[in-house]
mmCIF file of C-alpha atoms in Angstrom:
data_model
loop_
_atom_site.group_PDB
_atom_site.id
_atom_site.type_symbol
_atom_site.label_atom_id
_atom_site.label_comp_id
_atom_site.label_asym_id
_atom_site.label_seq_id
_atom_site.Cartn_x
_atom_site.Cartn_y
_atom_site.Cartn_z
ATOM 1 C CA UNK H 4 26.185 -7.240 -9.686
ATOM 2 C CA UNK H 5 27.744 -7.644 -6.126
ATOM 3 C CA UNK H 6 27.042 -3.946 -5.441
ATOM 4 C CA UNK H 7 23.304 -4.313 -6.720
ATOM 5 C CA UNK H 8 22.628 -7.367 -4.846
ATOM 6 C CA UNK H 9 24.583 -5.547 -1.562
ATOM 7 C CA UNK H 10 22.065 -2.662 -1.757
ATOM 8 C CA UNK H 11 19.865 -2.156 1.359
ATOM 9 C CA UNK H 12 16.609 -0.577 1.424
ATOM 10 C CA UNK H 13 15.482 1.794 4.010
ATOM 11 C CA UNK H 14 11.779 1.777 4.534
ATOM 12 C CA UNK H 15 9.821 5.175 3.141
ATOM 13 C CA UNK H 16 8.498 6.462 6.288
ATOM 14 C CA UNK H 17 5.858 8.670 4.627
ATOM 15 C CA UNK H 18 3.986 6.879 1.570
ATOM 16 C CA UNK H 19 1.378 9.523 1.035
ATOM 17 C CA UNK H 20 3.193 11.622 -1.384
ATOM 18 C CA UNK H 21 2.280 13.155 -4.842
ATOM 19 C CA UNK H 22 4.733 10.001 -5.980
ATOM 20 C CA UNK H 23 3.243 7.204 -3.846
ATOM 21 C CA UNK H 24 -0.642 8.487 -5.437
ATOM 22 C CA UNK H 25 0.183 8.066 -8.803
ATOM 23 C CA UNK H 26 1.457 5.087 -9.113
ATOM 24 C CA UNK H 27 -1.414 3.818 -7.291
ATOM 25 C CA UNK H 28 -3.948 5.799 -9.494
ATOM 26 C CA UNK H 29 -1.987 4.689 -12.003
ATOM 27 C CA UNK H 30 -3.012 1.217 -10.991
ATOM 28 C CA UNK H 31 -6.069 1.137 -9.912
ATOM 29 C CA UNK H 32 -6.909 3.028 -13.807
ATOM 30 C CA UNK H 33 -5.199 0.068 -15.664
ATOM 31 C CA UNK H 34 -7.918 -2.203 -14.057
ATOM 32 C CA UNK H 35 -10.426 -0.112 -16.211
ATOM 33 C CA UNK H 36 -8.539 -0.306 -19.346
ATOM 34 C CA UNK H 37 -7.896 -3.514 -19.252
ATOM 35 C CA UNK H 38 -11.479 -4.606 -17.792
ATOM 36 C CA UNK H 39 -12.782 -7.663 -20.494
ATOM 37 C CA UNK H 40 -16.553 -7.755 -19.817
ATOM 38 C CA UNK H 41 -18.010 -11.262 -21.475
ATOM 39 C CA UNK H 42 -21.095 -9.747 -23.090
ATOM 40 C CA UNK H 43 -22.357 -12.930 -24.295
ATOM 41 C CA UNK H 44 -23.736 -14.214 -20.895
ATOM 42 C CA UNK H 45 -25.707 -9.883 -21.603
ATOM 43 C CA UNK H 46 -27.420 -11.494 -24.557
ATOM 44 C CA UNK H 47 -30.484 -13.421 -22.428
ATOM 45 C CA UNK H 48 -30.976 -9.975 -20.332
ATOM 46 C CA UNK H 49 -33.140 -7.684 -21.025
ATOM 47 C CA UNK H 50 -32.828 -4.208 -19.809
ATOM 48 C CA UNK H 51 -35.238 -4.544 -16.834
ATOM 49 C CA UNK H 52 -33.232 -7.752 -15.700
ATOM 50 C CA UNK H 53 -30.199 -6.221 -15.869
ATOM 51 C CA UNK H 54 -31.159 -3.138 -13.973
ATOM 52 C CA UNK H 55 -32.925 -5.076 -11.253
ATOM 53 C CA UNK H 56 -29.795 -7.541 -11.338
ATOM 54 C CA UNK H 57 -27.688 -4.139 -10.768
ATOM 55 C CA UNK H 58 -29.920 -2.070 -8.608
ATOM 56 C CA UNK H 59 -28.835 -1.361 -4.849
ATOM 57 C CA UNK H 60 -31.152 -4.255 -3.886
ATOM 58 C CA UNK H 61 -30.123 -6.609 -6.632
ATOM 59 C CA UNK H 62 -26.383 -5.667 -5.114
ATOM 60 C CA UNK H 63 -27.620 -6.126 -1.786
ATOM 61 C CA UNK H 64 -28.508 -9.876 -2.175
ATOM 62 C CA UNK H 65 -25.426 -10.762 -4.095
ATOM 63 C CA UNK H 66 -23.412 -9.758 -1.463
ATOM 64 C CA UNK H 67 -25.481 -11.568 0.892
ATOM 65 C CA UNK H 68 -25.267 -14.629 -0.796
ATOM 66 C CA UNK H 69 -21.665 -14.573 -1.233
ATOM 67 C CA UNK H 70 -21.522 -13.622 3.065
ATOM 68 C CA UNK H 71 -23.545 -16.268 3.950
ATOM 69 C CA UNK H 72 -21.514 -18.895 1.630
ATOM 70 C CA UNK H 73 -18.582 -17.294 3.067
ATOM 71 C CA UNK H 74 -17.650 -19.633 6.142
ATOM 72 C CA UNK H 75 -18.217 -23.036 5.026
ATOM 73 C CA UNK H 76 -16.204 -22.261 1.251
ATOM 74 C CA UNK H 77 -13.396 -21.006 3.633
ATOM 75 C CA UNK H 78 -12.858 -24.352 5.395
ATOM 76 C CA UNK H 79 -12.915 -25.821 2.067
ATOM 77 C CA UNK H 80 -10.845 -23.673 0.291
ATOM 78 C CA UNK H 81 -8.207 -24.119 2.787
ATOM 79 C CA UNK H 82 -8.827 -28.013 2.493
ATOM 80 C CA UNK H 83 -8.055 -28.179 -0.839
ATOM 81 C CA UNK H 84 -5.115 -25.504 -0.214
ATOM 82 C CA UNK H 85 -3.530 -27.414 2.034
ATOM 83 C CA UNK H 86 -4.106 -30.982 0.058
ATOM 84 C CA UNK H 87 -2.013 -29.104 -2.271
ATOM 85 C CA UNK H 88 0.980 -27.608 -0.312
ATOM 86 C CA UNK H 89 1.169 -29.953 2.352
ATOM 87 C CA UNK H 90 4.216 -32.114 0.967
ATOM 88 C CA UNK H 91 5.784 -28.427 -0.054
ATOM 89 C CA UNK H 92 5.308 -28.131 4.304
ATOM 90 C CA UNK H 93 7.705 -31.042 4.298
ATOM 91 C CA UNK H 94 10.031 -30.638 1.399
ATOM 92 C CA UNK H 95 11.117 -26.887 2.191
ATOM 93 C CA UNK H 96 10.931 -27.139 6.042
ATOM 94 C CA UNK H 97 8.134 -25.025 6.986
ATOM 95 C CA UNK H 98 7.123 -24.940 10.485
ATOM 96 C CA UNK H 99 3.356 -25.848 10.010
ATOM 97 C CA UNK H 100 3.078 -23.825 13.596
ATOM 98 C CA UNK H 101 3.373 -20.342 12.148
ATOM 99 C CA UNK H 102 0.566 -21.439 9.179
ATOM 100 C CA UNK H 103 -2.626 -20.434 11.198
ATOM 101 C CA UNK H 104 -5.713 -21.390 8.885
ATOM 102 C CA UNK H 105 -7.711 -19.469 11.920
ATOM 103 C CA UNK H 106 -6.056 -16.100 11.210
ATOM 104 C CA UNK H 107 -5.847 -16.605 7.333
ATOM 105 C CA UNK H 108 -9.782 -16.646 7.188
ATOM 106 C CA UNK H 109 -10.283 -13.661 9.857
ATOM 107 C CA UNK H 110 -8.153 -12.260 7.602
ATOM 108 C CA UNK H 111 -9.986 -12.904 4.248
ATOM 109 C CA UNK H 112 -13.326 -12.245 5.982
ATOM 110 C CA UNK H 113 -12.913 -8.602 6.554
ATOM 111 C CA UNK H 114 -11.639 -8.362 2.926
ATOM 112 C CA UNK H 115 -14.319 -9.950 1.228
ATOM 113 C CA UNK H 116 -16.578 -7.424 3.199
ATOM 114 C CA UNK H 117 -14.736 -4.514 2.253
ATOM 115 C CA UNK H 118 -15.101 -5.914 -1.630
ATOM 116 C CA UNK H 119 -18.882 -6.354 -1.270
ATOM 117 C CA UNK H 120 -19.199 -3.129 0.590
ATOM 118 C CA UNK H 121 -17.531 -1.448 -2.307
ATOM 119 C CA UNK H 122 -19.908 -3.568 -4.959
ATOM 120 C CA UNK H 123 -22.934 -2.492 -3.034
ATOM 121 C CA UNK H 124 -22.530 1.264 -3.659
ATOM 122 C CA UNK H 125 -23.289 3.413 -6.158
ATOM 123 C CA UNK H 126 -20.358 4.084 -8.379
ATOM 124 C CA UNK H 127 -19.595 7.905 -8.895
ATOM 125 C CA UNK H 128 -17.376 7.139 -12.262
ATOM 126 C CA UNK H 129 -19.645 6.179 -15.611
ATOM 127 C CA UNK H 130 -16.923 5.321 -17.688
ATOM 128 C CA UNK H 131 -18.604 6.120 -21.552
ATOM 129 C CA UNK H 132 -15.506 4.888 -23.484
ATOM 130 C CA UNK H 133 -16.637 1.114 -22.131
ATOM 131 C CA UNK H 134 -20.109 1.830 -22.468
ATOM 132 C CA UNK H 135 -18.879 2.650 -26.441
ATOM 133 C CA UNK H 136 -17.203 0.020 -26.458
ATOM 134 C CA UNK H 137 -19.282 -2.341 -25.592
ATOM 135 C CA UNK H 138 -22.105 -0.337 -28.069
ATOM 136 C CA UNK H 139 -19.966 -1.448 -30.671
ATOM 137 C CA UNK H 140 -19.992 -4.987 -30.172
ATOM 138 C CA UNK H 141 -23.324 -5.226 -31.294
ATOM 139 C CA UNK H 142 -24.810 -6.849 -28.498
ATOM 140 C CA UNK H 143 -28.852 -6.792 -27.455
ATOM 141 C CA UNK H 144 -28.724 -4.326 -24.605
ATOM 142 C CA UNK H 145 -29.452 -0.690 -25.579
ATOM 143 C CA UNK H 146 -27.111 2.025 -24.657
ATOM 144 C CA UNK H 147 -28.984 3.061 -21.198
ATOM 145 C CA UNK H 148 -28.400 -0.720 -19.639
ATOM 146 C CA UNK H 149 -24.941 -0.536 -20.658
ATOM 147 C CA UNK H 150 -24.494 2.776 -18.086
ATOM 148 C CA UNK H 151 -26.572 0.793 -15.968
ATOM 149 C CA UNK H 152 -23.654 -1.998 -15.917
ATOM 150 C CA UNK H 153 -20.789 -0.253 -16.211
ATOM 151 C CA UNK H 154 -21.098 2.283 -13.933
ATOM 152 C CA UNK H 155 -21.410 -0.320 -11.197
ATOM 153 C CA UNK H 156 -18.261 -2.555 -12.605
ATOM 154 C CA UNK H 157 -15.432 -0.529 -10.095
ATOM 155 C CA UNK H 158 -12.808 -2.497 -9.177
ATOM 156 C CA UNK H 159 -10.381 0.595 -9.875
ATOM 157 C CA UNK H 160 -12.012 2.009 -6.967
ATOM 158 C CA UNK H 161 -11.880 -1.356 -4.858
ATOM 159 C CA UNK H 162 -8.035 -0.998 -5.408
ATOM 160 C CA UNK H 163 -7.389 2.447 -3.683
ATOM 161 C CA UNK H 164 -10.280 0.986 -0.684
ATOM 162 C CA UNK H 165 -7.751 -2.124 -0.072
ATOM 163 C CA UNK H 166 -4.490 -1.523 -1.459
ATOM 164 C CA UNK H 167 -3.355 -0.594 1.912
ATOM 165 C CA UNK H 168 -5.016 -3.282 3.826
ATOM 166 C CA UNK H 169 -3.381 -5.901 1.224
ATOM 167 C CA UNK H 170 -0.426 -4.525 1.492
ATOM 168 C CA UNK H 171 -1.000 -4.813 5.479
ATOM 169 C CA UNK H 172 -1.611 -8.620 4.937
ATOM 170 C CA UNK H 173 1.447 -9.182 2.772
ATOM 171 C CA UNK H 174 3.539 -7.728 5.093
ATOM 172 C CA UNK H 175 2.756 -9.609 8.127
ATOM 173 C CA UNK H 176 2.289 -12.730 6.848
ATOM 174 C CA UNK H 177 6.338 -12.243 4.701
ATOM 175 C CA UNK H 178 7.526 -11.328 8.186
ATOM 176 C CA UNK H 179 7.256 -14.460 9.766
ATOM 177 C CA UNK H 180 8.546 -16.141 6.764
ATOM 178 C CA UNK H 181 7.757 -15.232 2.882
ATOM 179 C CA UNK H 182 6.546 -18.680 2.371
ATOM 180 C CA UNK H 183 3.099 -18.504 4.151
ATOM 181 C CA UNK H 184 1.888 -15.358 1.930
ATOM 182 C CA UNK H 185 2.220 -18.511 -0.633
ATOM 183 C CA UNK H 186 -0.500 -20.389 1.528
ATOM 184 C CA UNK H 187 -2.681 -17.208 1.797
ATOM 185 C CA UNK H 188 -2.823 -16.242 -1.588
ATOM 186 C CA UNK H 189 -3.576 -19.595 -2.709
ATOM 187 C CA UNK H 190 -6.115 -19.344 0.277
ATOM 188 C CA UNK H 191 -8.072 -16.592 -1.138
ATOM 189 C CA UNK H 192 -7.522 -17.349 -4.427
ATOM 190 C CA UNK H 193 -9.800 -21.085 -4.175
ATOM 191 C CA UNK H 194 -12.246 -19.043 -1.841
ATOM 192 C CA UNK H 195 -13.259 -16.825 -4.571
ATOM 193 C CA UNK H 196 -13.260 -19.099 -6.974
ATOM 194 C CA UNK H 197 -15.954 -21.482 -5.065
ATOM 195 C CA UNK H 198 -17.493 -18.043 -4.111
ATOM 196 C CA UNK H 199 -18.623 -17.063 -7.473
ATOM 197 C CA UNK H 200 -18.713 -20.932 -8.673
ATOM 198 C CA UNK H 201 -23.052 -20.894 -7.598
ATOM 199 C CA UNK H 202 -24.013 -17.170 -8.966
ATOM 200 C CA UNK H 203 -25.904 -16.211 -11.738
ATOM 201 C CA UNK H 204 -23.297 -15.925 -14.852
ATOM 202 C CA UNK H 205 -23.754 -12.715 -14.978
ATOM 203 C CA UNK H 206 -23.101 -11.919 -11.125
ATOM 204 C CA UNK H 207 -20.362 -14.219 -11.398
ATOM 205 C CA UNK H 208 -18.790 -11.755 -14.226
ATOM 206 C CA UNK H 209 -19.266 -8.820 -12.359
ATOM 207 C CA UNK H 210 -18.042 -10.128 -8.760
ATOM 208 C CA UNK H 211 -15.462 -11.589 -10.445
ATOM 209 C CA UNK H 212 -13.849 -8.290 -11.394
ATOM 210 C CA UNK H 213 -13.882 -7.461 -7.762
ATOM 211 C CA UNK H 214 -12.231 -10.681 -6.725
ATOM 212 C CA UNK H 215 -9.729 -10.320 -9.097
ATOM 213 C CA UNK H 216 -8.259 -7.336 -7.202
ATOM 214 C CA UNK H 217 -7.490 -9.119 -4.015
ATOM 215 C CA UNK H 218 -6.034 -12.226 -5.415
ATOM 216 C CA UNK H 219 -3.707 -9.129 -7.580
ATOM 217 C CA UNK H 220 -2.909 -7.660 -4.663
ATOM 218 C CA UNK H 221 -2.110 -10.782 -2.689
ATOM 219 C CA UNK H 222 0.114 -12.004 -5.318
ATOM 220 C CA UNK H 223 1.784 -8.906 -5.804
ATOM 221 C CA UNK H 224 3.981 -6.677 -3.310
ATOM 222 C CA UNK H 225 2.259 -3.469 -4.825
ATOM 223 C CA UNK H 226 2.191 -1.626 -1.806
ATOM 224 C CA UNK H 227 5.895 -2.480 -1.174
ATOM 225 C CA UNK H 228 6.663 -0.635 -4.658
ATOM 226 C CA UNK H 229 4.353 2.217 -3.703
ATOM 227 C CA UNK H 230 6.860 2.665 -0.809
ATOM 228 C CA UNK H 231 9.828 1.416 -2.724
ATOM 229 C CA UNK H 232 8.502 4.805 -4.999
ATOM 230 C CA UNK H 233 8.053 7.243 -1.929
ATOM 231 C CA UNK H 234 12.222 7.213 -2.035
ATOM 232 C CA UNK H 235 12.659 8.685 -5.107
ATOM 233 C CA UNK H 236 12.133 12.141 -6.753
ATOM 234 C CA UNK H 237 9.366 11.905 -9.529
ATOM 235 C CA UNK H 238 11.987 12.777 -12.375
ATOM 236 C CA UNK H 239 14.338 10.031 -11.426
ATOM 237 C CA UNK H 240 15.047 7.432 -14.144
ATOM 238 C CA UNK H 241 13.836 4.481 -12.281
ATOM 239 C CA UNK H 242 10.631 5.956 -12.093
ATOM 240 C CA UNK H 243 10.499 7.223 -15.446
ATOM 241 C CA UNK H 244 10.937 3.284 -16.289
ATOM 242 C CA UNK H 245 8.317 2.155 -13.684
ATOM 243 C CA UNK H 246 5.617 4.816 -14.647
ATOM 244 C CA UNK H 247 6.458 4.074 -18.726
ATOM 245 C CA UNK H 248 5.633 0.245 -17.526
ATOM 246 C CA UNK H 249 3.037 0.451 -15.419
ATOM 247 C CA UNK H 250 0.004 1.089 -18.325
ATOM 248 C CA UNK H 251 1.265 -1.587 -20.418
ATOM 249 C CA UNK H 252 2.258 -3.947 -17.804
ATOM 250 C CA UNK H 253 -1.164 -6.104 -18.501
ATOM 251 C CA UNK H 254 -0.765 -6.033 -22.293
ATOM 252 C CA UNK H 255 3.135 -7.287 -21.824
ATOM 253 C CA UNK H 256 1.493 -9.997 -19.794
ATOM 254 C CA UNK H 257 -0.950 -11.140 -22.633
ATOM 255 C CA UNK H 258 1.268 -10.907 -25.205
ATOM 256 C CA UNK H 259 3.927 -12.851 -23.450
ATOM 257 C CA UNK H 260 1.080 -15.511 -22.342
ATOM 258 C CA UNK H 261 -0.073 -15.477 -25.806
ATOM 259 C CA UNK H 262 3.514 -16.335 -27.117
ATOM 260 C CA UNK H 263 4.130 -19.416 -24.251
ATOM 261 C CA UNK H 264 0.669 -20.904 -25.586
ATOM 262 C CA UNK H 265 1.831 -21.070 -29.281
ATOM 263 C CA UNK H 266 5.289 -22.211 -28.387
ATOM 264 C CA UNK H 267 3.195 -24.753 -25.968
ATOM 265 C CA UNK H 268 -0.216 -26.204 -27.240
ATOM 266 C CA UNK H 269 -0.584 -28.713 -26.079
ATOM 267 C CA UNK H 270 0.670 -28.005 -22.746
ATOM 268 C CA UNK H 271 -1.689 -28.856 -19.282
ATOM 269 C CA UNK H 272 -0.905 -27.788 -15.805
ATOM 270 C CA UNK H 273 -2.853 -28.846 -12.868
ATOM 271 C CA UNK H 274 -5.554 -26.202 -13.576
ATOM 272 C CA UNK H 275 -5.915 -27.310 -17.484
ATOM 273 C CA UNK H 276 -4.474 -26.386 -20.705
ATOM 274 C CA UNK H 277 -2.305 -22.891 -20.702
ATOM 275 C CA UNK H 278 -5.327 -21.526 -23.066
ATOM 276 C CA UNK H 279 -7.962 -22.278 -20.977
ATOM 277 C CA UNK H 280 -9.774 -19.117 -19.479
ATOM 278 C CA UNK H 281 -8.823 -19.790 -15.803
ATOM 279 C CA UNK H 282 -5.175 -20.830 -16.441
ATOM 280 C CA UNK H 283 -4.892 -18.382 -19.004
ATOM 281 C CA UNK H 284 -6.045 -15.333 -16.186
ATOM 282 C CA UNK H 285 -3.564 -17.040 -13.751
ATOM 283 C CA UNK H 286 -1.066 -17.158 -15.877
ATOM 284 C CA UNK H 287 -1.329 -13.364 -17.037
ATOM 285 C CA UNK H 288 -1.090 -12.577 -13.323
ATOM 286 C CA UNK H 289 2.069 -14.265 -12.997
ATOM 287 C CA UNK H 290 3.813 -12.666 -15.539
ATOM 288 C CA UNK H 291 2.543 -9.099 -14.130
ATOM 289 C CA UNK H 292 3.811 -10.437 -10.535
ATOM 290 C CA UNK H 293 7.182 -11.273 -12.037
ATOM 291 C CA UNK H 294 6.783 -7.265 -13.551
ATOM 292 C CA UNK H 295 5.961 -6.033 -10.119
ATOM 293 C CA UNK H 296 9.127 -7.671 -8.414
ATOM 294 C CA UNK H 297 11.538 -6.499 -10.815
ATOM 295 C CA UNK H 298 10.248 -2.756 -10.080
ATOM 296 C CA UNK H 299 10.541 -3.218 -6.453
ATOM 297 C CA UNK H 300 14.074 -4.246 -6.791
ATOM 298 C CA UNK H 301 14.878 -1.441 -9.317
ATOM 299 C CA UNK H 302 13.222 1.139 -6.854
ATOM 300 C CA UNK H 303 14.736 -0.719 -3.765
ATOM 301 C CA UNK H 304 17.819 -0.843 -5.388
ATOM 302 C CA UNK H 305 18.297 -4.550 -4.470
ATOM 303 C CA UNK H 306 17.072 -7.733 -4.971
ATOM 304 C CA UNK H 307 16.148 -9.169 -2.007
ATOM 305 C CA UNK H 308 12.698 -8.741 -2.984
ATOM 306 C CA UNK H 309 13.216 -11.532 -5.516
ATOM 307 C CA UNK H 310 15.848 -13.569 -3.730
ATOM 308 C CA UNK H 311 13.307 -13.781 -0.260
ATOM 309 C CA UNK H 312 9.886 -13.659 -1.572
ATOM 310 C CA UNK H 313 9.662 -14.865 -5.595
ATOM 311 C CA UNK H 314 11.933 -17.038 -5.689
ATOM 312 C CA UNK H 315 11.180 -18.740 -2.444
ATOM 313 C CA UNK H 316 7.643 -19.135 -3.363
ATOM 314 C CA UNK H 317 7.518 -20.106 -7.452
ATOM 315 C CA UNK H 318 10.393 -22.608 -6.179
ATOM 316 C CA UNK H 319 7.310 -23.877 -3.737
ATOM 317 C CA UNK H 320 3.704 -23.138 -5.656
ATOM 318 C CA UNK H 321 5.048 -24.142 -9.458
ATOM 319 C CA UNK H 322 5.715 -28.112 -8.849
ATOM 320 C CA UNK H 323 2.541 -28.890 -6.997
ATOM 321 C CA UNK H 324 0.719 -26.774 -9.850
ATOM 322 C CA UNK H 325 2.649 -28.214 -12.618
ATOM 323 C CA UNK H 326 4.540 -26.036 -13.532
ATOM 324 C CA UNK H 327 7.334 -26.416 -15.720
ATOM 325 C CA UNK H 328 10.404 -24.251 -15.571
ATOM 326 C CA UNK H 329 10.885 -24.261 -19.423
ATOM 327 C CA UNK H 330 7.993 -21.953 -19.574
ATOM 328 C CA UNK H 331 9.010 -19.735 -17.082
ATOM 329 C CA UNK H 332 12.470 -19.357 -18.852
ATOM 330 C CA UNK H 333 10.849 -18.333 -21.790
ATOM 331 C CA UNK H 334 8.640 -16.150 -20.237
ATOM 332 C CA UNK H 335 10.959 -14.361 -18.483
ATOM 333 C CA UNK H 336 13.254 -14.061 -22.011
ATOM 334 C CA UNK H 337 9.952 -12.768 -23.949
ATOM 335 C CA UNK H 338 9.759 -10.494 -20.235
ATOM 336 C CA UNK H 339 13.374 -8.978 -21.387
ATOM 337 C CA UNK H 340 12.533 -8.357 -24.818
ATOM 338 C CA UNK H 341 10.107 -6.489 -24.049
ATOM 339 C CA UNK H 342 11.353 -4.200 -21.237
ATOM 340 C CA UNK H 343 14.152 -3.466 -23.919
ATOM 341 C CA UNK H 344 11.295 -2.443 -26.856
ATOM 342 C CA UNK H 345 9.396 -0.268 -24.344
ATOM 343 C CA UNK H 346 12.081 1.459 -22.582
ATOM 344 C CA UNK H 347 14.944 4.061 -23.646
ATOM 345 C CA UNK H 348 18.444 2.402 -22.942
ATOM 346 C CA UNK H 349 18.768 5.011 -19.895
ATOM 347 C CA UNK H 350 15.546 3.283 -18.543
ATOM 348 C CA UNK H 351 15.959 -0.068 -19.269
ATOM 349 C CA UNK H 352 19.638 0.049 -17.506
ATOM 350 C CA UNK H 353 18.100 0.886 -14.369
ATOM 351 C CA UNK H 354 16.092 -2.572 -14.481
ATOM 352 C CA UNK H 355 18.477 -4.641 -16.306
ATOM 353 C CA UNK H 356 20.761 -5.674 -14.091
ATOM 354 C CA UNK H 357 18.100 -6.825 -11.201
ATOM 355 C CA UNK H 358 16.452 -8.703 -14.658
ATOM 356 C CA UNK H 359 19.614 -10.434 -15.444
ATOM 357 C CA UNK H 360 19.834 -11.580 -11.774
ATOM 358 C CA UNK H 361 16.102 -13.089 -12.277
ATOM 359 C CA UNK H 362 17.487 -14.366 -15.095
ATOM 360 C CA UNK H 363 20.230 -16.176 -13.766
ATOM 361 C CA UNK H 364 18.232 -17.444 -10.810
ATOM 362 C CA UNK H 365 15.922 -18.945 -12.951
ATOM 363 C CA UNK H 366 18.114 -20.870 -15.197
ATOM 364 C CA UNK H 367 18.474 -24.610 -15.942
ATOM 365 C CA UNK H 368 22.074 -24.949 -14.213
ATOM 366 C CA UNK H 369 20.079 -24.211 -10.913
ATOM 367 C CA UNK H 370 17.252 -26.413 -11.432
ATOM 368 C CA UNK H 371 19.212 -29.328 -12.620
ATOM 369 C CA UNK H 372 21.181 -28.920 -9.554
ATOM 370 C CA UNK H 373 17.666 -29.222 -7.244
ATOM 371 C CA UNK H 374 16.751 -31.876 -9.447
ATOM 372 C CA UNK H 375 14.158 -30.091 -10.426
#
């Protein structure tokens, strides 16, 4: 363990390699598989509605909408951000100097654009296994209107347009201290949620998509990994065990998420209960963040990652959001289980060790300690 956690990392100079592409394909594909489109808020459109709804100029507007809105639900998103992490300020020392609320929403601003830019064009991919999909759920529309609304629903292609511009943001705002990407996220995170609060339901499902990307990205250091990759030959182990993860790492999340709401039922956080649809969407996040740390340490070969950035900032976000440590513990044991089911022993020894670190971190000796 002391030589893992003495491991430095030298920074990939050159992240544009065959390796660095396809784990970010690999990504930005997942968002497909995984996409959930709500079909019921389909059933009160008819096909001309939809297509008007979905048509350049129906785009157009919605992204005008949420532009105009854009301003005023920044200054209260980062009202209601900073209602909520002001007393963390206090508690873990932060200078409130180097948390500019100025910068943060120049800084969201051009994002958002770049999201709605990407929503306003036509889409080159028609993805037919969603449009079969969705055939199959027996819903009103007929199979044309369903082409119509998939082929515009792209956040796989919003990920390659801002992965690098995310991972620009993380990076500066870590640098002066990993705490503050805490404030951002949560930053961005309200503003899209008061963003899409006033659209039509069915805009709201569709921008949402888009939205969801940057608050991934924000929360996790994905272009960190992509460079953490850029190090290592494309038949190494450790990559082997990143690119056999990657895929699934969304349907590890849900079932983990899945198992913490059983185990709690009638458990509420600041947000709501742990099965309610926006807690439940946080909370699958979380549990793909915690995914996307331990494969930066495993490609980084230390875990500094954890021990500066995660740690720092679930030690800061959780108590003010209500979260209890219980459930991360037994998220992160469900997290073990099933690295071990999905990997061959070779693999999973290559994350292990930086898991059992988390592990230890995370424990109740440490918390008790805090009094926490």
């Amino acid at each position: 363990m002391k030589e893992v956690l003495g491991n430095t990392f030298k920074p990939a100079s050159d992240i544009e390699n065959n390796t660095v592409e396809s784990l970010a394909q690999q990504w930005a594909k997942k968002y497909l598989q995984n996409l959930q489109v709500d079909t019921s808020n389909l059933q009160s459109y008819n096909r001309l509605n939809l297509s008007e709804l979905l048509s350049s100029s129906g785009r157009e507007k919605t992204a005008q909408k949420i532009m105009v809105s854009l301003r005023s639900v920044s200054a209260k998103a980062w009202n209601k951000t900073e209602a909520l992490l002001s007393k963390e300020v206090k508690r873990h020392r932060i200078d409130p100097n180097i948390i500019n609320p100025w910068e943060i929403a120049a800084d969201s601003f051009k994002i958002y654009q770049k999201a709605l830019d990407v929503y306003t064009q036509q889409s080159e991919l028609r993805p037919l296994s969603l449009v079969i999909k969705l055939a199959q759920e027996d819903n009103s529309l007929d199979e044309r209107a369903l082409e119509d609304y998939t082929e515009q629903v792209a956040p796989n292609q919003l990920a390659t347009v801002i992965g690098a511009d995310m991972g620009a943001i993380r990076k500066k705002y870590t640098s002066i201290d990993p705490r503050v990407i805490g404030f951002v996220s949560i930053q961005f995170h309200y503003t899209s949620q008061m963003l899409i609060e006033p659209l039509d339901s069915v805009e709201r499902s569709l921008i949402g998509a888009y939205f969801k990307v940057i608050d991934d990205h924000l929360y996790m250091p994905l272009q960190r990994a992509y460079e953490a990759a850029a190090e290592h030959d494309f038949d190494s182990t450790v990559m082997s065990a990143v690119q056999q993860l990657l895929p699934v790492s969304t349907q590890i999340a849900k079932n983990i998420c899945q198992s913490v709401i059983e185990l709690y039922p009638n458990y509420h956080s600041l947000s709501g209960r742990l099965s309610d649809s926006v807690v439940k969407t946080s909370s699958i996040r979380d549990v793909e963040m915690f995914q996307v740390y331990l494969w930066v340490c495993a490609l980084e070969g230390s875990i500094a990652a954890v021990q500066q950035e995660l740690f720092p900032l679930c030690v800061m976000l959780y108590p003010p959001l209500k979260v209890e440590w219980d459930l991360i513990r037994h998220m992160l044991y469900l997290l073990g289980q099933e690295i071990k089911s999905r990997l061959t022993p070779q693999q999973a020894n290559t994350l292990m060790p930086y898991f059992q670190a988390l592990w230890h971190m995370f424990s109740p000796e440490v918390f008790d300690e805090l009094g926490l």
